[in-house]
Short mmCIF file of C-alpha atoms in Angstrom, two decimals:
data_model
loop_
_atom_site.label_atom_id
_atom_site.label_comp_id
_atom_site.label_asym_id
_atom_site.label_seq_id
_atom_site.Cartn_x
_atom_site.Cartn_y
_atom_site.Cartn_z
CA MET A 1150 6.77 -34.24 7.10
CA LYS A 1151 9.15 -31.75 5.50
CA LYS A 1152 6.83 -31.16 2.55
CA GLY A 1153 3.94 -30.35 4.86
CA THR A 1154 6.06 -27.88 6.81
CA ILE A 1155 7.30 -26.20 3.65
CA ILE A 1156 3.78 -25.91 2.25
CA LEU A 1157 2.55 -24.47 5.54
CA LEU A 1158 5.35 -21.88 5.56
CA ILE A 1159 4.57 -20.92 1.97
CA LEU A 1160 0.87 -20.47 2.78
CA ILE A 1161 1.69 -18.37 5.83
CA SER A 1162 4.03 -16.19 3.81
CA PHE A 1163 1.34 -15.64 1.16
CA LYS A 1164 -1.09 -14.55 3.84
CA SER A 1165 1.38 -12.15 5.43
CA TYR A 1166 2.27 -10.51 2.12
CA SER A 1167 -1.29 -10.16 0.92
CA GLN A 1168 -2.04 -6.79 -0.62
CA SER A 1169 -5.75 -6.79 0.12
CA PHE A 1170 -7.22 -4.96 3.07
CA ASN A 1171 -9.38 -6.61 5.70
CA GLU A 1172 -12.59 -5.07 7.00
CA VAL A 1173 -10.94 -3.42 10.01
CA GLU A 1174 -8.33 -1.70 7.83
CA ILE A 1175 -10.99 -0.49 5.41
CA LYS A 1176 -12.99 0.94 8.34
CA ARG A 1177 -9.87 2.74 9.58
CA ILE A 1178 -9.26 4.22 6.14
CA ASN A 1179 -12.90 5.27 5.87
CA TYR A 1180 -12.62 6.87 9.32
CA PHE A 1181 -10.11 9.33 7.86
CA GLY A 1182 -12.74 10.53 5.39
CA ILE A 1183 -11.52 8.48 2.43
CA GLU A 1184 -14.29 6.69 0.57
CA THR A 1185 -12.64 3.38 -0.32
CA SER A 1186 -15.62 2.39 -2.47
CA SER A 1187 -14.65 5.04 -5.03
CA TYR A 1188 -11.09 3.67 -5.44
CA ASP A 1189 -9.78 0.51 -7.05
CA LEU A 1190 -8.20 -1.31 -4.11
CA ASN A 1191 -6.32 -3.60 -6.52
CA ASN A 1192 -4.26 -0.68 -7.82
CA TYR A 1193 -0.70 -0.95 -6.48
CA LYS A 1194 -0.26 2.80 -5.80
CA ILE A 1195 -3.54 3.03 -3.91
CA GLN A 1196 -2.66 -0.07 -1.88
CA THR A 1197 0.74 1.30 -0.93
CA ASP A 1198 -0.66 4.73 -0.07
CA PHE A 1199 -3.46 3.30 2.08
CA SER A 1200 -1.01 0.92 3.76
CA ARG A 1201 1.31 3.86 4.41
CA ILE A 1202 -1.56 5.87 5.92
CA LEU A 1203 -2.33 3.00 8.30
CA LYS A 1204 1.34 2.48 9.13
CA LEU A 1205 1.93 6.19 9.82
CA ASN A 1206 -1.17 6.32 11.99
CA GLY A 1207 0.06 3.34 14.02
CA LYS A 1208 3.48 4.94 14.49
CA LYS A 1209 1.85 8.21 15.50
CA LYS A 1210 -0.28 6.52 18.12
CA SER A 1211 2.55 4.43 19.57
CA ASN A 1212 4.95 7.40 19.72
CA LYS A 1213 2.34 9.57 21.40
CA THR A 1214 1.43 6.86 23.93
CA PHE A 1215 5.05 6.15 24.77
CA GLY A 1216 5.71 9.91 24.99
CA ILE A 1217 2.89 10.31 27.51
CA ILE A 1218 4.25 7.43 29.57
CA LEU A 1219 7.79 8.81 29.54
CA GLY A 1220 6.50 12.29 30.35
CA SER A 1221 4.69 10.92 33.39
CA VAL A 1222 7.79 9.03 34.48
CA SER A 1223 9.80 12.21 34.01
CA VAL A 1224 7.53 14.26 36.25
CA LEU A 1225 7.46 11.55 38.90
CA THR A 1226 11.19 10.89 39.03
CA SER A 1227 12.14 14.56 38.78
CA SER A 1228 9.81 15.40 41.66
CA LEU A 1229 11.17 12.54 43.71
CA GLY A 1230 14.73 13.66 43.01
CA ILE A 1231 14.00 17.28 43.92
CA VAL A 1232 12.31 16.23 47.16
CA ALA A 1233 15.22 13.94 48.04
CA LEU A 1234 17.80 16.65 47.34
CA SER A 1235 15.94 19.43 49.14
CA THR A 1236 15.17 17.69 52.44
CA LYS A 1237 17.32 18.47 55.45
CA LYS A 1238 19.45 15.54 56.40
CA GLU A 1239 21.82 14.64 59.17
CA GLY A 1240 25.46 14.23 58.15
CA GLY A 1241 27.05 10.89 57.46
CA MET A 1242 26.37 7.94 55.22
CA GLY A 1243 22.57 8.45 55.14
CA LYS A 1244 22.96 11.94 53.66
CA ALA A 1245 25.28 10.64 50.95
CA ILE A 1246 22.87 7.83 50.01
CA VAL A 1247 19.84 10.14 49.87
CA ASP A 1248 21.77 12.75 47.86
CA THR A 1249 22.95 10.09 45.42
CA PHE A 1250 19.43 8.70 45.08
CA GLY A 1251 18.04 12.21 44.56
CA GLY A 1252 20.64 13.05 41.92
CA ILE A 1253 20.05 9.82 40.04
CA SER A 1254 16.26 10.31 40.19
CA LEU A 1255 16.54 13.88 38.95
CA GLY A 1256 18.86 12.80 36.13
CA ILE A 1257 16.53 10.01 35.05
CA GLY A 1258 13.62 12.45 35.12
CA VAL A 1259 15.39 14.99 32.93
CA ILE A 1260 16.54 12.34 30.45
CA SER A 1261 13.10 10.73 30.17
CA GLY A 1262 11.60 14.21 29.72
CA GLY A 1263 13.95 14.80 26.79
CA PHE A 1264 12.95 11.50 25.20
CA SER A 1265 9.26 12.25 25.68
CA ILE A 1266 9.64 15.58 23.85
CA LYS A 1267 11.37 13.78 20.99
CA LEU A 1268 8.55 11.23 20.83
CA PHE A 1269 5.88 13.97 20.79
CA ASN A 1270 7.70 15.72 17.94
CA SER A 1271 7.94 12.45 16.03
CA SER A 1272 4.23 11.87 16.58
CA LYS A 1273 3.43 15.31 15.11
CA LYS A 1274 5.67 14.60 12.12
CA ARG A 1275 3.93 11.28 11.41
CA LYS A 1276 0.56 13.00 11.69
CA LYS A 1277 1.57 15.63 9.12
CA GLU A 1278 2.80 12.93 6.74
CA ARG A 1279 -0.41 10.95 7.22
CA ASP A 1280 -2.62 14.01 6.75
CA LYS A 1281 -0.78 14.94 3.54
CA LEU A 1282 -1.56 11.50 2.09
CA ILE A 1283 -5.16 11.70 3.28
CA GLU A 1284 -5.65 15.11 1.61
CA PHE A 1285 -4.56 13.58 -1.69
CA TYR A 1286 -7.43 11.06 -1.53
CA GLN A 1287 -10.19 13.34 -0.21
#
């Protein structure tokens, strides 16, 4: 039983560390204007560069998507906080609760807006790095 498990783990590790590209990855690389047919895909430098292009593109997409989501959350929570703080309220405990809720919402909105800007900048940086590698192979 142990031998079978060890052999299975070894086979899985070989598959995960394979340096060849599958059809989907080759199509993605070709989408960037790189003709993979004119390059030796067994060359280590080409493999690492193409893998880096795909990795940078994935990071760019995820950062941009998460930045859009955080930006939307920022607008929503900031608006909610501003509305809660600007409404006229009666005195007492209700006013304190609404003011606290409004302040917290506004704070969360501002903080998430700051993070979304950072994610957009990171996305642009990854795109520049990716494009620089792509230019080398075009």
